[in-house]
Amino acid sequence: MELVEGVATVEDLDGFVARLGDIGDDHGVTVQAFDARYVVDRAHLERAVELADRAIGREENVARERSVEILLYAAGTRQIDRALEIGVSEGECPVVVLVDAGDGGSGDAERDAVAAVRDMDGPATLGPAETLGRYDPERVREFFEVGEAELDAVDGTLADVVRERVALLDVEK
């Protein structure tokens, strides 16, 4: 799994999503963009990929596309409309773009797809910036419905709670 961090300026969301899909198809990888304000750390996305792949392998996936299944796990929900909230929106947005070749995939294919994402133009541009781990705690707490009492009760951080939500989605099915 490779991650591309940056600030996206998205003029046409459908065009941007289609372009990411084309890059994935061209290189035989999965490409999924996230609003970085919801992504607590790399482990958050690694776990989402792992659980999405397991669901697909067991034919328990909700989404037809691997990228959407990964999005569902990262969002900790089985509702696609709700999960889309942590995706990219039109305008300027800090992003993390996940590029993953899956089991048996090629590191070269991932690297080539990462280069294509970085060089993207048209419906969106992507300027380099460090975004991973620079999430918005209030936004994350609201989206994942993490209250003060829960944070006080756990032996960990908000990031730990979010990763737990991702893992619990698999149990709740």
CSV table of N, CA and C in Angstrom, one decimal:
chain,number,residue,atom,x,y,z
A,1,MET,N,0.8,-1.2,0.0
A,1,MET,CA,0.0,0.0,0.0
A,1,MET,C,0.9,1.2,0.0
A,2,GLU,N,0.6,2.2,-0.9
A,2,GLU,CA,1.2,3.5,-1.0
A,2,GLU,C,0.2,4.5,-0.7
A,3,LEU,N,0.7,5.6,-0.1
A,3,LEU,CA,-0.2,6.7,0.2
A,3,LEU,C,0.3,8.0,-0.4
A,4,VAL,N,-0.5,8.8,-1.0
A,4,VAL,CA,-0.1,10.1,-1.6
A,4,VAL,C,-0.9,11.1,-0.8
A,5,GLU,N,-0.1,12.0,-0.2
A,5,GLU,CA,-0.6,13.1,0.6
A,5,GLU,C,-0.6,14.4,-0.2
A,6,GLY,N,-1.6,15.2,0.1
A,6,GLY,CA,-1.6,16.5,-0.6
A,6,GLY,C,-2.8,17.3,-0.3
A,7,VAL,N,-2.9,18.5,-1.0
A,7,VAL,CA,-4.1,19.3,-1.0
A,7,VAL,C,-4.7,19.3,-2.4
A,8,ALA,N,-5.9,18.8,-2.5
A,8,ALA,CA,-6.5,18.7,-3.8
A,8,ALA,C,-7.4,19.9,-4.0
A,9,THR,N,-7.4,20.4,-5.2
A,9,THR,CA,-8.4,21.4,-5.6
A,9,THR,C,-9.2,20.7,-6.6
A,10,VAL,N,-10.5,20.3,-6.2
A,10,VAL,CA,-11.4,19.5,-7.1
A,10,VAL,C,-12.4,20.4,-7.7
A,11,GLU,N,-12.4,20.5,-9.0
A,11,GLU,CA,-13.4,21.3,-9.7
A,11,GLU,C,-14.6,20.5,-10.1
A,12,ASP,N,-14.4,19.2,-10.4
A,12,ASP,CA,-15.4,18.3,-10.9
A,12,ASP,C,-15.2,17.0,-10.1
A,13,LEU,N,-16.0,16.8,-9.1
A,13,LEU,CA,-15.9,15.6,-8.2
A,13,LEU,C,-16.0,14.3,-9.0
A,14,ASP,N,-17.1,14.2,-9.9
A,14,ASP,CA,-17.3,13.0,-10.7
A,14,ASP,C,-16.1,12.8,-11.6
A,15,GLY,N,-15.6,13.8,-12.2
A,15,GLY,CA,-14.4,13.7,-13.1
A,15,GLY,C,-13.2,13.2,-12.3
A,16,PHE,N,-13.0,13.8,-11.1
A,16,PHE,CA,-11.9,13.4,-10.3
A,16,PHE,C,-12.0,11.9,-9.9
A,17,VAL,N,-13.1,11.5,-9.4
A,17,VAL,CA,-13.3,10.1,-9.1
A,17,VAL,C,-13.1,9.2,-10.3
A,18,ALA,N,-13.6,9.6,-11.4
A,18,ALA,CA,-13.4,8.8,-12.6
A,18,ALA,C,-11.9,8.7,-13.0
A,19,ARG,N,-11.2,9.8,-12.9
A,19,ARG,CA,-9.8,9.8,-13.2
A,19,ARG,C,-9.0,8.9,-12.3
A,20,LEU,N,-9.3,8.9,-11.0
A,20,LEU,CA,-8.7,8.0,-10.1
A,20,LEU,C,-9.0,6.5,-10.5
A,21,GLY,N,-10.2,6.3,-10.8
A,21,GLY,CA,-10.6,4.9,-11.3
A,21,GLY,C,-9.8,4.5,-12.5
A,22,ASP,N,-9.6,5.5,-13.5
A,22,ASP,CA,-8.9,5.2,-14.7
A,22,ASP,C,-7.4,4.9,-14.4
A,23,ILE,N,-6.8,5.7,-13.4
A,23,ILE,CA,-5.4,5.4,-13.0
A,23,ILE,C,-5.3,4.0,-12.4
A,24,GLY,N,-6.3,3.6,-11.6
A,24,GLY,CA,-6.3,2.3,-11.0
A,24,GLY,C,-6.4,1.2,-12.1
A,25,ASP,N,-7.3,1.4,-13.0
A,25,ASP,CA,-7.5,0.4,-14.1
A,25,ASP,C,-6.2,0.3,-15.0
A,26,ASP,N,-5.6,1.5,-15.3
A,26,ASP,CA,-4.4,1.5,-16.1
A,26,ASP,C,-3.3,0.8,-15.5
A,27,HIS,N,-3.2,0.8,-14.2
A,27,HIS,CA,-2.0,0.2,-13.5
A,27,HIS,C,-2.4,-1.1,-12.7
A,28,GLY,N,-3.6,-1.5,-12.8
A,28,GLY,CA,-4.0,-2.7,-12.1
A,28,GLY,C,-4.0,-2.6,-10.6
A,29,VAL,N,-4.4,-1.5,-10.1
A,29,VAL,CA,-4.4,-1.2,-8.6
A,29,VAL,C,-5.7,-0.6,-8.2
A,30,THR,N,-5.9,-0.6,-6.9
A,30,THR,CA,-7.1,0.1,-6.4
A,30,THR,C,-6.6,1.5,-5.9
A,31,VAL,N,-7.4,2.5,-6.3
A,31,VAL,CA,-7.1,3.9,-5.9
A,31,VAL,C,-8.3,4.5,-5.2
A,32,GLN,N,-8.1,5.0,-4.0
A,32,GLN,CA,-9.3,5.6,-3.2
A,32,GLN,C,-8.8,6.8,-2.5
A,33,ALA,N,-9.5,7.9,-2.7
A,33,ALA,CA,-9.1,9.2,-2.0
A,33,ALA,C,-10.0,9.4,-0.8
A,34,PHE,N,-9.3,10.0,0.2
A,34,PHE,CA,-10.0,10.3,1.5
A,34,PHE,C,-9.7,11.7,1.9
A,35,ASP,N,-10.7,12.3,2.5
A,35,ASP,CA,-10.5,13.6,3.1
A,35,ASP,C,-9.6,13.4,4.3
A,36,ALA,N,-8.4,13.9,4.3
A,36,ALA,CA,-7.4,13.6,5.3
A,36,ALA,C,-7.8,14.1,6.7
A,37,ARG,N,-8.8,14.9,6.8
A,37,ARG,CA,-9.3,15.4,8.1
A,37,ARG,C,-10.0,14.3,8.9
A,38,TYR,N,-10.3,13.1,8.2
A,38,TYR,CA,-10.9,12.0,8.9
A,38,TYR,C,-10.0,10.8,9.1
A,39,VAL,N,-8.8,10.8,8.5
A,39,VAL,CA,-7.9,9.7,8.6
A,39,VAL,C,-6.9,9.9,9.7
A,40,VAL,N,-7.0,9.1,10.7
A,40,VAL,CA,-6.2,9.3,11.9
A,40,VAL,C,-4.7,9.0,11.8
A,41,ASP,N,-4.4,7.9,11.0
A,41,ASP,CA,-3.0,7.5,10.7
A,41,ASP,C,-3.0,6.4,9.7
A,42,ARG,N,-1.8,6.0,9.3
A,42,ARG,CA,-1.6,5.0,8.3
A,42,ARG,C,-2.3,3.7,8.7
A,43,ALA,N,-2.1,3.3,10.0
A,43,ALA,CA,-2.7,2.1,10.5
A,43,ALA,C,-4.2,2.0,10.3
A,44,HIS,N,-4.9,3.2,10.3
A,44,HIS,CA,-6.3,3.3,10.1
A,44,HIS,C,-6.6,2.7,8.7
A,45,LEU,N,-5.9,3.2,7.7
A,45,LEU,CA,-6.1,2.7,6.3
A,45,LEU,C,-5.6,1.3,6.1
A,46,GLU,N,-4.5,0.9,6.7
A,46,GLU,CA,-4.0,-0.4,6.5
A,46,GLU,C,-5.0,-1.5,7.0
A,47,ARG,N,-5.6,-1.2,8.2
A,47,ARG,CA,-6.6,-2.1,8.7
A,47,ARG,C,-7.9,-2.1,7.8
A,48,ALA,N,-8.3,-1.0,7.3
A,48,ALA,CA,-9.4,-0.9,6.4
A,48,ALA,C,-9.2,-1.8,5.2
A,49,VAL,N,-8.0,-1.7,4.6
A,49,VAL,CA,-7.6,-2.6,3.4
A,49,VAL,C,-7.6,-4.0,3.8
A,50,GLU,N,-7.0,-4.4,4.9
A,50,GLU,CA,-7.0,-5.8,5.4
A,50,GLU,C,-8.4,-6.3,5.5
A,51,LEU,N,-9.3,-5.6,6.2
A,51,LEU,CA,-10.6,-6.1,6.5
A,51,LEU,C,-11.5,-6.1,5.2
A,52,ALA,N,-11.3,-5.2,4.4
A,52,ALA,CA,-12.0,-5.2,3.1
A,52,ALA,C,-11.6,-6.4,2.2
A,53,ASP,N,-10.3,-6.6,2.2
A,53,ASP,CA,-9.9,-7.8,1.4
A,53,ASP,C,-10.4,-9.1,2.0
A,54,ARG,N,-10.4,-9.2,3.3
A,54,ARG,CA,-11.0,-10.4,4.0
A,54,ARG,C,-12.4,-10.5,3.6
A,55,ALA,N,-13.2,-9.5,3.7
A,55,ALA,CA,-14.6,-9.5,3.3
A,55,ALA,C,-14.8,-10.0,1.9
A,56,ILE,N,-14.0,-9.4,1.0
A,56,ILE,CA,-14.1,-9.8,-0.4
A,56,ILE,C,-13.8,-11.3,-0.6
A,57,GLY,N,-12.7,-11.7,0.1
A,57,GLY,CA,-12.3,-13.1,0.0
A,57,GLY,C,-13.4,-14.1,0.5
A,58,ARG,N,-14.1,-13.6,1.5
A,58,ARG,CA,-15.2,-14.5,2.0
A,58,ARG,C,-16.6,-14.2,1.3
A,59,GLU,N,-16.5,-13.4,0.3
A,59,GLU,CA,-17.7,-13.0,-0.4
A,59,GLU,C,-18.8,-12.4,0.5
A,60,GLU,N,-18.3,-11.6,1.5
A,60,GLU,CA,-19.2,-10.9,2.4
A,60,GLU,C,-19.2,-9.4,2.2
A,61,ASN,N,-18.6,-9.0,1.1
A,61,ASN,CA,-18.5,-7.6,0.8
A,61,ASN,C,-19.8,-6.9,0.5
A,62,VAL,N,-20.0,-5.7,0.8
A,62,VAL,CA,-21.2,-4.9,0.6
A,62,VAL,C,-21.1,-4.3,-0.8
A,63,ALA,N,-19.9,-3.7,-1.1
A,63,ALA,CA,-19.7,-3.0,-2.3
A,63,ALA,C,-19.2,-3.9,-3.4
A,64,ARG,N,-19.5,-3.5,-4.7
A,64,ARG,CA,-19.0,-4.3,-5.8
A,64,ARG,C,-17.5,-4.0,-6.1
A,65,GLU,N,-17.1,-2.7,-5.8
A,65,GLU,CA,-15.7,-2.3,-6.1
A,65,GLU,C,-14.9,-2.4,-4.8
A,66,ARG,N,-13.7,-2.8,-5.0
A,66,ARG,CA,-12.7,-2.9,-3.8
A,66,ARG,C,-12.5,-1.6,-3.2
A,67,SER,N,-12.4,-0.5,-4.0
A,67,SER,CA,-12.1,0.8,-3.5
A,67,SER,C,-13.3,1.3,-2.6
A,68,VAL,N,-14.5,1.0,-2.9
A,68,VAL,CA,-15.6,1.4,-2.1
A,68,VAL,C,-15.7,0.5,-0.8
A,69,GLU,N,-15.3,-0.8,-0.9
A,69,GLU,CA,-15.3,-1.6,0.3
A,69,GLU,C,-14.3,-1.1,1.3
A,70,ILE,N,-13.1,-0.7,0.8
A,70,ILE,CA,-12.1,-0.1,1.6
A,70,ILE,C,-12.6,1.2,2.3
A,71,LEU,N,-13.3,2.0,1.5
A,71,LEU,CA,-13.9,3.2,2.0
A,71,LEU,C,-14.9,2.9,3.1
A,72,LEU,N,-15.7,1.9,3.0
A,72,LEU,CA,-16.7,1.5,4.0
A,72,LEU,C,-16.0,1.1,5.3
A,73,TYR,N,-14.9,0.3,5.2
A,73,TYR,CA,-14.2,-0.1,6.4
A,73,TYR,C,-13.5,1.1,7.0
A,74,ALA,N,-12.9,2.0,6.2
A,74,ALA,CA,-12.2,3.2,6.8
A,74,ALA,C,-13.2,4.1,7.6
A,75,ALA,N,-14.5,4.1,7.1
A,75,ALA,CA,-15.5,4.9,7.7
A,75,ALA,C,-16.2,4.2,8.8
A,76,GLY,N,-15.9,2.9,9.0
A,76,GLY,CA,-16.6,2.1,10.1
A,76,GLY,C,-18.1,2.0,9.9
A,77,THR,N,-18.6,1.9,8.7
A,77,THR,CA,-20.0,1.8,8.4
A,77,THR,C,-20.3,1.0,7.2
A,78,ARG,N,-21.4,0.4,7.1
A,78,ARG,CA,-21.8,-0.4,6.0
A,78,ARG,C,-22.7,0.4,5.0
A,79,GLN,N,-22.9,1.7,5.4
A,79,GLN,CA,-23.8,2.6,4.6
A,79,GLN,C,-22.9,3.4,3.6
A,80,ILE,N,-23.0,3.1,2.3
A,80,ILE,CA,-22.2,3.8,1.3
A,80,ILE,C,-22.3,5.3,1.4
A,81,ASP,N,-23.6,5.8,1.5
A,81,ASP,CA,-23.8,7.2,1.5
A,81,ASP,C,-23.1,7.9,2.7
A,82,ARG,N,-23.1,7.2,3.9
A,82,ARG,CA,-22.4,7.7,5.0
A,82,ARG,C,-20.9,7.7,4.9
A,83,ALA,N,-20.4,6.6,4.3
A,83,ALA,CA,-19.0,6.5,4.1
A,83,ALA,C,-18.4,7.5,3.1
A,84,LEU,N,-19.2,8.0,2.2
A,84,LEU,CA,-18.8,9.0,1.2
A,84,LEU,C,-18.4,10.3,1.9
A,85,GLU,N,-18.9,10.5,3.1
A,85,GLU,CA,-18.6,11.7,3.8
A,85,GLU,C,-17.1,11.9,4.1
A,86,ILE,N,-16.4,10.7,4.2
A,86,ILE,CA,-14.9,10.8,4.5
A,86,ILE,C,-14.1,10.8,3.2
A,87,GLY,N,-14.8,10.8,2.1
A,87,GLY,CA,-14.2,11.0,0.8
A,87,GLY,C,-13.9,12.4,0.5
A,88,VAL,N,-13.4,12.6,-0.7
A,88,VAL,CA,-13.0,14.0,-1.1
A,88,VAL,C,-14.3,14.7,-1.6
A,89,SER,N,-14.3,16.0,-1.5
A,89,SER,CA,-15.4,16.8,-2.0
A,89,SER,C,-14.9,17.9,-2.9
A,90,GLU,N,-15.8,18.6,-3.5
A,90,GLU,CA,-15.3,19.7,-4.4
A,90,GLU,C,-14.8,20.8,-3.6
A,91,GLY,N,-13.9,21.6,-4.2
A,91,GLY,CA,-13.2,22.7,-3.6
A,91,GLY,C,-11.8,22.2,-3.2
A,92,GLU,N,-11.2,23.0,-2.2
A,92,GLU,CA,-9.9,22.6,-1.7
A,92,GLU,C,-10.0,21.8,-0.5
A,93,CYS,N,-9.2,20.7,-0.5
A,93,CYS,CA,-9.4,19.7,0.6
A,93,CYS,C,-8.1,19.0,0.8
A,94,PRO,N,-7.6,18.8,2.1
A,94,PRO,CA,-6.5,18.0,2.3
A,94,PRO,C,-6.8,16.5,2.1
A,95,VAL,N,-6.0,15.8,1.4
A,95,VAL,CA,-6.3,14.4,1.0
A,95,VAL,C,-5.2,13.4,1.3
A,96,VAL,N,-5.6,12.2,1.4
A,96,VAL,CA,-4.7,11.1,1.4
A,96,VAL,C,-5.3,10.1,0.4
A,97,VAL,N,-4.5,9.8,-0.6
A,97,VAL,CA,-4.9,8.9,-1.7
A,97,VAL,C,-4.2,7.6,-1.5
A,98,LEU,N,-5.0,6.5,-1.3
A,98,LEU,CA,-4.5,5.2,-1.1
A,98,LEU,C,-4.4,4.5,-2.5
A,99,VAL,N,-3.2,3.9,-2.7
A,99,VAL,CA,-2.9,3.1,-3.9
A,99,VAL,C,-2.5,1.7,-3.4
A,100,ASP,N,-3.2,0.7,-3.8
A,100,ASP,CA,-2.9,-0.6,-3.4
A,100,ASP,C,-3.1,-1.7,-4.5
A,101,ALA,N,-2.1,-2.5,-4.7
A,101,ALA,CA,-2.1,-3.5,-5.7
A,101,ALA,C,-2.8,-4.8,-5.2
A,102,GLY,N,-3.1,-4.9,-3.9
A,102,GLY,CA,-3.7,-6.1,-3.4
A,102,GLY,C,-2.8,-7.3,-3.3
A,103,ASP,N,-3.3,-8.4,-3.0
A,103,ASP,CA,-2.5,-9.6,-2.9
A,103,ASP,C,-1.8,-10.0,-4.2
A,104,GLY,N,-0.6,-10.2,-4.2
A,104,GLY,CA,0.2,-10.6,-5.4
A,104,GLY,C,0.4,-9.4,-6.3
A,105,GLY,N,0.0,-8.2,-5.9
A,105,GLY,CA,0.2,-7.1,-6.8
A,105,GLY,C,1.6,-6.6,-6.9
A,106,SER,N,1.9,-5.8,-7.8
A,106,SER,CA,3.2,-5.3,-8.1
A,106,SER,C,3.5,-4.0,-7.4
A,107,GLY,N,4.7,-4.0,-6.8
A,107,GLY,CA,5.1,-2.7,-6.2
A,107,GLY,C,5.4,-1.7,-7.3
A,108,ASP,N,5.8,-2.2,-8.5
A,108,ASP,CA,6.1,-1.3,-9.6
A,108,ASP,C,4.7,-0.7,-10.1
A,109,ALA,N,3.7,-1.4,-10.1
A,109,ALA,CA,2.4,-0.9,-10.5
A,109,ALA,C,1.9,0.2,-9.5
A,110,GLU,N,2.1,-0.1,-8.2
A,110,GLU,CA,1.8,0.9,-7.2
A,110,GLU,C,2.6,2.2,-7.4
A,111,ARG,N,3.9,2.1,-7.6
A,111,ARG,CA,4.7,3.3,-7.8
A,111,ARG,C,4.3,4.0,-9.1
A,112,ASP,N,4.0,3.3,-10.1
A,112,ASP,CA,3.6,4.0,-11.4
A,112,ASP,C,2.2,4.7,-11.2
A,113,ALA,N,1.3,4.1,-10.4
A,113,ALA,CA,0.0,4.7,-10.2
A,113,ALA,C,0.2,5.9,-9.2
A,114,VAL,N,1.1,5.8,-8.3
A,114,VAL,CA,1.4,7.0,-7.4
A,114,VAL,C,1.9,8.2,-8.2
A,115,ALA,N,2.8,7.9,-9.2
A,115,ALA,CA,3.3,8.9,-10.0
A,115,ALA,C,2.1,9.6,-10.9
A,116,ALA,N,1.2,8.7,-11.3
A,116,ALA,CA,0.1,9.2,-12.1
A,116,ALA,C,-0.8,10.1,-11.3
A,117,VAL,N,-1.0,9.7,-10.0
A,117,VAL,CA,-1.9,10.5,-9.1
A,117,VAL,C,-1.2,11.8,-8.9
A,118,ARG,N,0.1,11.8,-8.6
A,118,ARG,CA,0.8,13.1,-8.4
A,118,ARG,C,0.8,14.0,-9.5
A,119,ASP,N,0.8,13.5,-10.8
A,119,ASP,CA,0.8,14.3,-12.0
A,119,ASP,C,-0.5,14.6,-12.5
A,120,MET,N,-1.6,14.3,-11.8
A,120,MET,CA,-2.9,14.4,-12.3
A,120,MET,C,-3.3,15.9,-12.5
A,121,ASP,N,-4.1,16.1,-13.6
A,121,ASP,CA,-4.6,17.5,-13.8
A,121,ASP,C,-6.0,17.3,-14.4
A,122,GLY,N,-6.6,18.3,-14.8
A,122,GLY,CA,-8.0,18.2,-15.3
A,122,GLY,C,-9.0,18.5,-14.3
A,123,PRO,N,-9.8,17.5,-13.9
A,123,PRO,CA,-10.9,17.8,-12.9
A,123,PRO,C,-10.4,18.1,-11.5
A,124,ALA,N,-9.1,17.9,-11.3
A,124,ALA,CA,-8.6,18.2,-10.0
A,124,ALA,C,-7.0,18.3,-10.1
A,125,THR,N,-6.5,19.1,-9.2
A,125,THR,CA,-5.0,19.2,-9.1
A,125,THR,C,-4.6,18.8,-7.7
A,126,LEU,N,-3.5,18.2,-7.6
A,126,LEU,CA,-3.0,17.8,-6.2
A,126,LEU,C,-1.6,18.4,-6.0
A,127,GLY,N,-1.6,19.3,-5.0
A,127,GLY,CA,-0.4,19.9,-4.6
A,127,GLY,C,0.2,19.1,-3.4
A,128,PRO,N,1.5,19.0,-3.3
A,128,PRO,CA,2.1,18.2,-2.2
A,128,PRO,C,1.9,18.9,-0.9
A,129,ALA,N,1.6,18.1,0.1
A,129,ALA,CA,1.5,18.6,1.5
A,129,ALA,C,1.5,17.4,2.4
A,130,GLU,N,2.0,17.6,3.6
A,130,GLU,CA,1.8,16.5,4.6
A,130,GLU,C,0.4,16.6,5.2
A,131,THR,N,-0.3,15.5,5.1
A,131,THR,CA,-1.7,15.5,5.6
A,131,THR,C,-2.0,14.3,6.5
A,132,LEU,N,-1.3,13.3,6.4
A,132,LEU,CA,-1.6,12.1,7.1
A,132,LEU,C,-1.3,12.3,8.6
A,133,GLY,N,-2.2,12.0,9.4
A,133,GLY,CA,-2.1,12.2,10.9
A,133,GLY,C,-2.4,13.6,11.3
A,134,ARG,N,-2.8,14.5,10.4
A,134,ARG,CA,-3.2,15.8,10.7
A,134,ARG,C,-4.7,16.0,10.7
A,135,TYR,N,-5.4,15.0,11.3
A,135,TYR,CA,-6.8,15.0,11.2
A,135,TYR,C,-7.4,16.0,12.1
A,136,ASP,N,-8.7,16.3,11.9
A,136,ASP,CA,-9.5,17.2,12.7
A,136,ASP,C,-10.2,16.4,13.9
A,137,PRO,N,-9.7,16.5,15.1
A,137,PRO,CA,-10.3,15.7,16.2
A,137,PRO,C,-11.8,15.9,16.4
A,138,GLU,N,-12.3,17.1,16.3
A,138,GLU,CA,-13.7,17.3,16.5
A,138,GLU,C,-14.5,16.7,15.3
A,139,ARG,N,-14.0,16.8,14.1
A,139,ARG,CA,-14.7,16.2,12.9
A,139,ARG,C,-14.7,14.7,13.1
A,140,VAL,N,-13.6,14.1,13.5
A,140,VAL,CA,-13.4,12.7,13.7
A,140,VAL,C,-14.4,12.2,14.8
A,141,ARG,N,-14.4,12.9,15.9
A,141,ARG,CA,-15.3,12.5,17.0
A,141,ARG,C,-16.7,12.6,16.6
A,142,GLU,N,-17.1,13.6,15.8
A,142,GLU,CA,-18.5,13.7,15.4
A,142,GLU,C,-18.8,12.6,14.4
A,143,PHE,N,-18.0,12.4,13.4
A,143,PHE,CA,-18.3,11.4,12.4
A,143,PHE,C,-18.4,10.0,13.0
A,144,PHE,N,-17.4,9.6,13.9
A,144,PHE,CA,-17.3,8.3,14.4
A,144,PHE,C,-18.1,8.2,15.7
A,145,GLU,N,-18.8,9.3,16.1
A,145,GLU,CA,-19.7,9.3,17.3
A,145,GLU,C,-18.9,8.9,18.5
A,146,VAL,N,-17.8,9.5,18.8
A,146,VAL,CA,-17.0,9.3,19.9
A,146,VAL,C,-17.2,10.4,20.9
A,147,GLY,N,-17.8,10.1,22.0
A,147,GLY,CA,-18.1,11.0,23.1
A,147,GLY,C,-17.0,11.2,24.1
A,148,GLU,N,-17.1,12.2,24.9
A,148,GLU,CA,-16.1,12.4,25.9
A,148,GLU,C,-16.0,11.3,26.9
A,149,ALA,N,-17.2,10.7,27.3
A,149,ALA,CA,-17.2,9.6,28.2
A,149,ALA,C,-16.5,8.4,27.7
A,150,GLU,N,-16.6,8.1,26.4
A,150,GLU,CA,-15.9,7.0,25.8
A,150,GLU,C,-14.4,7.2,25.8
A,151,LEU,N,-14.0,8.5,25.4
A,151,LEU,CA,-12.6,8.8,25.5
A,151,LEU,C,-12.0,8.7,26.9
A,152,ASP,N,-12.8,9.1,27.9
A,152,ASP,CA,-12.3,9.0,29.2
A,152,ASP,C,-12.2,7.5,29.7
A,153,ALA,N,-13.0,6.6,29.1
A,153,ALA,CA,-13.1,5.3,29.6
A,153,ALA,C,-12.1,4.4,28.9
A,154,VAL,N,-11.5,4.8,27.8
A,154,VAL,CA,-10.6,3.9,27.1
A,154,VAL,C,-9.1,4.2,27.5
A,155,ASP,N,-8.3,3.2,27.4
A,155,ASP,CA,-6.9,3.4,27.7
A,155,ASP,C,-6.2,3.6,26.4
A,156,GLY,N,-6.4,4.8,25.8
A,156,GLY,CA,-5.8,5.0,24.5
A,156,GLY,C,-6.2,6.4,24.0
A,157,THR,N,-6.0,6.6,22.7
A,157,THR,CA,-6.3,7.9,22.1
A,157,THR,C,-7.5,7.8,21.2
A,158,LEU,N,-7.8,9.0,20.6
A,158,LEU,CA,-8.9,9.0,19.6
A,158,LEU,C,-8.6,8.1,18.5
A,159,ALA,N,-7.3,8.1,18.0
A,159,ALA,CA,-6.9,7.3,16.9
A,159,ALA,C,-7.1,5.8,17.3
A,160,ASP,N,-6.9,5.4,18.5
A,160,ASP,CA,-7.1,4.0,18.9
A,160,ASP,C,-8.6,3.7,18.8
A,161,VAL,N,-9.5,4.6,19.2
A,161,VAL,CA,-10.9,4.4,19.2
A,161,VAL,C,-11.4,4.2,17.7
A,162,VAL,N,-10.8,5.1,16.8
A,162,VAL,CA,-11.2,5.0,15.4
A,162,VAL,C,-10.8,3.6,14.8
A,163,ARG,N,-9.6,3.2,15.1
A,163,ARG,CA,-9.1,1.9,14.6
A,163,ARG,C,-10.0,0.8,15.1
A,164,GLU,N,-10.5,0.9,16.4
A,164,GLU,CA,-11.4,0.0,17.0
A,164,GLU,C,-12.7,-0.1,16.2
A,165,ARG,N,-13.2,1.1,15.8
A,165,ARG,CA,-14.5,1.2,15.1
A,165,ARG,C,-14.3,0.5,13.7
A,166,VAL,N,-13.2,0.6,13.1
A,166,VAL,CA,-12.9,-0.1,11.8
A,166,VAL,C,-12.9,-1.6,12.0
A,167,ALA,N,-12.3,-2.0,13.1
A,167,ALA,CA,-12.3,-3.5,13.4
A,167,ALA,C,-13.6,-4.0,13.8
A,168,LEU,N,-14.4,-3.2,14.6
A,168,LEU,CA,-15.7,-3.6,15.0
A,168,LEU,C,-16.7,-3.8,13.9
A,169,LEU,N,-16.5,-3.1,12.8
A,169,LEU,CA,-17.4,-3.2,11.6
A,169,LEU,C,-17.5,-4.6,11.2
A,170,ASP,N,-16.4,-5.3,11.2
A,170,ASP,CA,-16.3,-6.7,10.8
A,170,ASP,C,-17.1,-7.6,11.7
A,171,VAL,N,-17.1,-7.3,13.0
A,171,VAL,CA,-17.8,-8.1,14.0
A,171,VAL,C,-19.3,-7.8,13.9
A,172,GLU,N,-19.7,-6.6,13.6
A,172,GLU,CA,-21.1,-6.2,13.6
A,172,GLU,C,-21.9,-6.7,12.4
A,173,LYS,N,-21.2,-7.2,11.4
A,173,LYS,CA,-21.9,-7.7,10.2
A,173,LYS,C,-22.9,-8.8,10.6
